[in-house]
PDB file of C-alpha atoms in Angstrom:
ATOM      1  CA  MET A1288      20.810 -17.224  24.559  1.00  0.00           C
ATOM      2  CA  ALA A1289      19.534 -15.783  21.188  1.00  0.00           C
ATOM      3  CA  SER A1290      17.124 -13.319  20.993  1.00  0.00           C
ATOM      4  CA  GLN A1291      14.057 -13.203  18.384  1.00  0.00           C
ATOM      5  CA  PRO A1292      14.552 -11.618  15.268  1.00  0.00           C
ATOM      6  CA  LEU A1293      12.572  -7.994  15.324  1.00  0.00           C
ATOM      7  CA  SER A1294      10.667  -9.253  12.448  1.00  0.00           C
ATOM      8  CA  ASP A1295       9.118 -11.850  14.638  1.00  0.00           C
ATOM      9  CA  ASN A1296       7.166  -8.890  16.554  1.00  0.00           C
ATOM     10  CA  LEU A1297       6.090  -6.962  13.417  1.00  0.00           C
ATOM     11  CA  PRO A1298       2.703  -7.011  12.017  1.00  0.00           C
ATOM     12  CA  GLU A1299       2.495  -9.173   8.761  1.00  0.00           C
ATOM     13  CA  ILE A1300       1.714  -6.710   6.225  1.00  0.00           C
ATOM     14  CA  ARG A1301       3.189  -6.866   2.174  1.00  0.00           C
ATOM     15  CA  ILE A1302       2.886  -4.398  -0.401  1.00  0.00           C
ATOM     16  CA  GLY A1303       3.021  -5.361  -3.803  1.00  0.00           C
ATOM     17  CA  SER A1304       3.223  -3.216  -7.209  1.00  0.00           C
ATOM     18  CA  GLY A1305       1.721  -4.373 -10.711  1.00  0.00           C
ATOM     19  CA  GLN A1306       2.036  -3.056 -14.172  1.00  0.00           C
ATOM     20  CA  ASP A1307       0.763  -3.646 -17.499  1.00  0.00           C
ATOM     21  CA  CYS A1308       0.955  -2.048 -20.823  1.00  0.00           C
ATOM     22  CA  HIS A1309      -1.479  -2.952 -23.893  1.00  0.00           C
ATOM     23  CA  ARG A1310      -1.191  -1.490 -27.534  1.00  0.00           C
ATOM     24  CA  LEU A1311      -4.267   0.430 -28.805  1.00  0.00           C
ATOM     25  CA  ALA A1312      -5.881  -0.673 -32.246  1.00  0.00           C
ATOM     26  CA  SER A1313      -9.140  -0.206 -34.113  1.00  0.00           C
ATOM     27  CA  GLY A1314     -11.582  -3.259 -34.272  1.00  0.00           C
ATOM     28  CA  TYR A1315     -10.935  -3.920 -30.330  1.00  0.00           C
ATOM     29  CA  GLN A1316     -13.327  -3.074 -27.313  1.00  0.00           C
ATOM     30  CA  LEU A1317     -11.800  -0.975 -24.573  1.00  0.00           C
ATOM     31  CA  ILE A1318     -12.214  -2.578 -21.446  1.00  0.00           C
ATOM     32  CA  ILE A1319     -10.677  -1.164 -18.325  1.00  0.00           C
ATOM     33  CA  GLY A1320     -11.260  -2.422 -14.521  1.00  0.00           C
ATOM     34  CA  GLY A1321     -13.787  -4.700 -15.950  1.00  0.00           C
ATOM     35  CA  VAL A1322     -15.921  -1.647 -17.326  1.00  0.00           C
ATOM     36  CA  PRO A1323     -16.591  -1.602 -21.029  1.00  0.00           C
ATOM     37  CA  ILE A1324     -15.903   1.941 -22.288  1.00  0.00           C
ATOM     38  CA  GLU A1325     -17.200   3.795 -25.287  1.00  0.00           C
ATOM     39  CA  PHE A1326     -14.119   4.599 -27.551  1.00  0.00           C
ATOM     40  CA  GLU A1327     -12.699   3.950 -31.266  1.00  0.00           C
ATOM     41  CA  MET A1328     -10.009   1.852 -30.198  1.00  0.00           C
ATOM     42  CA  GLY A1329      -9.585  -0.893 -27.806  1.00  0.00           C
ATOM     43  CA  LEU A1330      -6.437  -2.801 -26.164  1.00  0.00           C
ATOM     44  CA  VAL A1331      -4.834  -5.742 -27.757  1.00  0.00           C
ATOM     45  CA  GLY A1332      -3.722  -8.814 -25.881  1.00  0.00           C
ATOM     46  CA  HIS A1333      -4.446 -12.617 -25.661  1.00  0.00           C
ATOM     47  CA  SER A1334      -6.977 -12.253 -22.862  1.00  0.00           C
ATOM     48  CA  ASP A1335      -9.261  -9.253 -23.037  1.00  0.00           C
ATOM     49  CA  ALA A1336      -6.262  -6.573 -22.469  1.00  0.00           C
ATOM     50  CA  ASP A1337      -7.710  -5.163 -19.136  1.00  0.00           C
ATOM     51  CA  VAL A1338      -4.576  -3.318 -18.578  1.00  0.00           C
ATOM     52  CA  LEU A1339      -5.758  -2.347 -14.886  1.00  0.00           C
ATOM     53  CA  LEU A1340      -6.740  -6.031 -13.993  1.00  0.00           C
ATOM     54  CA  HIS A1341      -3.708  -7.234 -15.281  1.00  0.00           C
ATOM     55  CA  ALA A1342      -1.735  -4.775 -12.931  1.00  0.00           C
ATOM     56  CA  ILE A1343      -3.867  -5.416 -10.075  1.00  0.00           C
ATOM     57  CA  THR A1344      -3.347  -9.369 -10.714  1.00  0.00           C
ATOM     58  CA  ASP A1345       0.352  -8.829 -10.494  1.00  0.00           C
ATOM     59  CA  ALA A1346       0.537  -6.508  -7.298  1.00  0.00           C
ATOM     60  CA  LEU A1347      -1.723  -9.266  -5.477  1.00  0.00           C
ATOM     61  CA  LEU A1348       0.476 -11.911  -6.602  1.00  0.00           C
ATOM     62  CA  GLY A1349       3.676 -10.015  -6.051  1.00  0.00           C
ATOM     63  CA  ALA A1350       2.779  -8.844  -2.572  1.00  0.00           C
ATOM     64  CA  ALA A1351       1.846 -12.785  -1.543  1.00  0.00           C
ATOM     65  CA  GLY A1352       5.196 -13.801  -3.235  1.00  0.00           C
ATOM     66  CA  LEU A1353       3.110 -16.148  -5.437  1.00  0.00           C
ATOM     67  CA  GLY A1354       4.852 -14.853  -9.132  1.00  0.00           C
ATOM     68  CA  ASP A1355       2.824 -13.279 -11.399  1.00  0.00           C
ATOM     69  CA  ILE A1356      -0.066 -13.124 -13.981  1.00  0.00           C
ATOM     70  CA  GLY A1357       2.223 -14.288 -16.784  1.00  0.00           C
ATOM     71  CA  GLU A1358       3.184 -17.773 -14.793  1.00  0.00           C
ATOM     72  CA  MET A1359      -0.336 -18.178 -13.559  1.00  0.00           C
ATOM     73  CA  PHE A1360      -1.992 -17.390 -16.646  1.00  0.00           C
ATOM     74  CA  PRO A1361       0.627 -17.530 -19.575  1.00  0.00           C
ATOM     75  CA  ASN A1362      -0.544 -16.125 -23.120  1.00  0.00           C
ATOM     76  CA  THR A1363       0.910 -19.243 -24.775  1.00  0.00           C
ATOM     77  CA  GLU A1364      -1.975 -21.404 -23.532  1.00  0.00           C
ATOM     78  CA  GLU A1365      -5.372 -21.436 -25.431  1.00  0.00           C
ATOM     79  CA  ARG A1366      -7.675 -21.625 -22.768  1.00  0.00           C
ATOM     80  CA  TRP A1367      -6.709 -17.841 -21.965  1.00  0.00           C
ATOM     81  CA  LYS A1368      -7.514 -16.509 -25.292  1.00  0.00           C
ATOM     82  CA  ASP A1369     -10.055 -13.835 -25.091  1.00  0.00           C
ATOM     83  CA  ALA A1370     -10.217 -14.836 -21.036  1.00  0.00           C
ATOM     84  CA  ASP A1371     -12.303 -11.991 -19.292  1.00  0.00           C
ATOM     85  CA  SER A1372      -9.644 -10.623 -16.766  1.00  0.00           C
ATOM     86  CA  ARG A1373     -11.983 -10.234 -13.839  1.00  0.00           C
ATOM     87  CA  ASP A1374     -12.037 -13.937 -13.838  1.00  0.00           C
ATOM     88  CA  LEU A1375      -8.336 -14.153 -13.824  1.00  0.00           C
ATOM     89  CA  LEU A1376      -8.112 -11.634 -11.107  1.00  0.00           C
ATOM     90  CA  ILE A1377     -10.694 -13.720  -9.144  1.00  0.00           C
ATOM     91  CA  ALA A1378      -8.393 -16.923  -9.326  1.00  0.00           C
ATOM     92  CA  ALA A1379      -5.514 -14.909  -8.247  1.00  0.00           C
ATOM     93  CA  TYR A1380      -7.080 -13.222  -5.634  1.00  0.00           C
ATOM     94  CA  GLN A1381      -8.365 -16.780  -4.459  1.00  0.00           C
ATOM     95  CA  LYS A1382      -4.840 -18.214  -4.258  1.00  0.00           C
ATOM     96  CA  VAL A1383      -3.742 -15.088  -2.017  1.00  0.00           C
ATOM     97  CA  GLN A1384      -6.656 -15.607   0.018  1.00  0.00           C
ATOM     98  CA  LYS A1385      -5.637 -19.233   0.633  1.00  0.00           C
ATOM     99  CA  ALA A1386      -2.398 -17.746   1.683  1.00  0.00           C
ATOM    100  CA  ASP A1387      -4.115 -16.096   4.485  1.00  0.00           C
ATOM    101  CA  TRP A1388      -3.475 -12.680   2.780  1.00  0.00           C
ATOM    102  CA  GLN A1389      -6.372 -10.272   2.906  1.00  0.00           C
ATOM    103  CA  ILE A1390      -6.574  -6.571   1.132  1.00  0.00           C
ATOM    104  CA  VAL A1391      -6.041  -3.655   3.291  1.00  0.00           C
ATOM    105  CA  ASN A1392      -5.901  -0.883   0.456  1.00  0.00           C
ATOM    106  CA  LEU A1393      -5.336  -0.640  -3.640  1.00  0.00           C
ATOM    107  CA  ASP A1394      -4.178   2.164  -5.077  1.00  0.00           C
ATOM    108  CA  CYS A1395      -4.154   2.389  -8.947  1.00  0.00           C
ATOM    109  CA  THR A1396      -3.236   4.782 -11.853  1.00  0.00           C
ATOM    110  CA  ILE A1397      -4.468   4.325 -15.550  1.00  0.00           C
ATOM    111  CA  SER A1398      -2.432   6.352 -18.096  1.00  0.00           C
ATOM    112  CA  ALA A1399      -4.272   7.382 -21.331  1.00  0.00           C
ATOM    113  CA  GLU A1400      -4.284  10.166 -23.493  1.00  0.00           C
ATOM    114  CA  ARG A1401      -8.038   9.329 -24.475  1.00  0.00           C
ATOM    115  CA  PRO A1402     -10.707   8.618 -23.610  1.00  0.00           C
ATOM    116  CA  LYS A1403     -10.885  11.093 -20.848  1.00  0.00           C
ATOM    117  CA  LEU A1404     -11.735   8.525 -17.554  1.00  0.00           C
ATOM    118  CA  ALA A1405     -12.860  10.779 -15.003  1.00  0.00           C
ATOM    119  CA  ALA A1406     -16.579   9.851 -15.440  1.00  0.00           C
ATOM    120  CA  TYR A1407     -15.937   6.210 -15.515  1.00  0.00           C
ATOM    121  CA  LYS A1408     -13.672   6.163 -12.339  1.00  0.00           C
ATOM    122  CA  PRO A1409     -16.572   5.766 -10.067  1.00  0.00           C
ATOM    123  CA  LEU A1410     -17.874   2.288 -12.182  1.00  0.00           C
ATOM    124  CA  ILE A1411     -14.311   1.170 -12.424  1.00  0.00           C
ATOM    125  CA  ARG A1412     -13.953   1.155  -8.479  1.00  0.00           C
ATOM    126  CA  LYS A1413     -17.369  -0.219  -7.984  1.00  0.00           C
ATOM    127  CA  SER A1414     -16.621  -3.121 -10.494  1.00  0.00           C
ATOM    128  CA  ILE A1415     -12.936  -3.795  -9.004  1.00  0.00           C
ATOM    129  CA  ALA A1416     -14.698  -3.900  -5.703  1.00  0.00           C
ATOM    130  CA  THR A1417     -17.395  -6.112  -6.714  1.00  0.00           C
ATOM    131  CA  THR A1418     -14.971  -8.610  -8.215  1.00  0.00           C
ATOM    132  CA  LEU A1419     -12.575  -8.688  -5.088  1.00  0.00           C
ATOM    133  CA  ASN A1420     -15.796  -8.768  -2.614  1.00  0.00           C
ATOM    134  CA  ILE A1421     -14.142  -5.444  -0.639  1.00  0.00           C
ATOM    135  CA  HIS A1422     -15.578  -2.249   0.401  1.00  0.00           C
ATOM    136  CA  GLU A1423     -15.130   0.624  -2.509  1.00  0.00           C
ATOM    137  CA  GLN A1424     -13.511   2.741   0.330  1.00  0.00           C
ATOM    138  CA  GLN A1425     -10.560   0.251   0.099  1.00  0.00           C
ATOM    139  CA  ILE A1426      -9.831   1.322  -3.685  1.00  0.00           C
ATOM    140  CA  ASN A1427      -8.484   4.207  -5.291  1.00  0.00           C
ATOM    141  CA  ILE A1428      -8.467   5.385  -8.865  1.00  0.00           C
ATOM    142  CA  LYS A1429      -6.516   7.845 -10.603  1.00  0.00           C
ATOM    143  CA  ALA A1430      -6.338   8.530 -14.383  1.00  0.00           C
ATOM    144  CA  LYS A1431      -3.549  10.515 -15.936  1.00  0.00           C
ATOM    145  CA  THR A1432      -2.727  11.500 -19.629  1.00  0.00           C
ATOM    146  CA  GLY A1433       0.573  10.869 -21.334  1.00  0.00           C
ATOM    147  CA  GLU A1434       0.681  14.923 -21.688  1.00  0.00           C
ATOM    148  CA  ARG A1435       0.911  13.627 -25.728  1.00  0.00           C
ATOM    149  CA  VAL A1436       4.573  12.278 -24.792  1.00  0.00           C
ATOM    150  CA  GLY A1437       5.408   8.632 -25.520  1.00  0.00           C
ATOM    151  CA  PRO A1438       3.484   5.708 -26.540  1.00  0.00           C
ATOM    152  CA  VAL A1439       0.394   6.768 -24.217  1.00  0.00           C
ATOM    153  CA  GLY A1440       0.794  10.277 -25.431  1.00  0.00           C
ATOM    154  CA  ARG A1441       0.512   9.543 -28.864  1.00  0.00           C
ATOM    155  CA  GLN A1442      -2.539   7.154 -28.116  1.00  0.00           C
ATOM    156  CA  GLU A1443      -0.597   4.149 -29.349  1.00  0.00           C
ATOM    157  CA  ALA A1444      -0.902   2.419 -25.739  1.00  0.00           C
ATOM    158  CA  MET A1445      -2.560   2.628 -22.365  1.00  0.00           C
ATOM    159  CA  THR A1446      -0.548   1.663 -19.189  1.00  0.00           C
ATOM    160  CA  ALA A1447      -1.689   0.818 -15.502  1.00  0.00           C
ATOM    161  CA  ASP A1448       0.087   0.984 -12.201  1.00  0.00           C
ATOM    162  CA  ALA A1449      -1.169  -0.838  -8.974  1.00  0.00           C
ATOM    163  CA  ILE A1450       0.160  -0.995  -5.608  1.00  0.00           C
ATOM    164  CA  VAL A1451      -1.480  -3.147  -2.830  1.00  0.00           C
ATOM    165  CA  LEU A1452      -1.247  -3.677   0.872  1.00  0.00           C
ATOM    166  CA  LEU A1453      -2.031  -7.165   2.281  1.00  0.00           C
ATOM    167  CA  THR A1454      -2.375  -8.240   5.721  1.00  0.00           C
ATOM    168  CA  ARG A1455      -2.689 -11.555   7.532  1.00  0.00           C
ATOM    169  CA  GLU A1456      -2.953 -12.323  11.298  1.00  0.00           C
ATOM    170  CA  LYS A1457       0.115 -14.274  13.074  1.00  0.00           C
TER     171      LYS A1457
END
């Protein structure tokens, strides 16, 4: 008689990672985590170029096995031009929830030489919690510089990474 695979007895959990990078330029508004930030440059993209929300969206979709942000919201479609990334994140998370997955926690890192983001981290955390309708305690936000090295360090771009843990009941 065949035994059940070990995985049948494990809790249903999934880890997903997301990463995004956008170029910095004058004449654009800087929005990170749904929060407008005062700065002389902003991120360039098809939507509002919210590098952090894009990374979170990819992490969620990846953990649930539902593709990625480019598949769900292609930058070749005019309807996503200048889209609010909070709306994209909500739509992606609704798809994840429809598959019965829920967020356990979310850990994020924003890499930007300037502006300094320490004062914005609580606002970003609250914005993401509100957007996803989860507790702030489920979210961690870190900010790093590029130590004046590479595109981030030369203030040519900003990047963000997100790791999410999802769970669902069997």
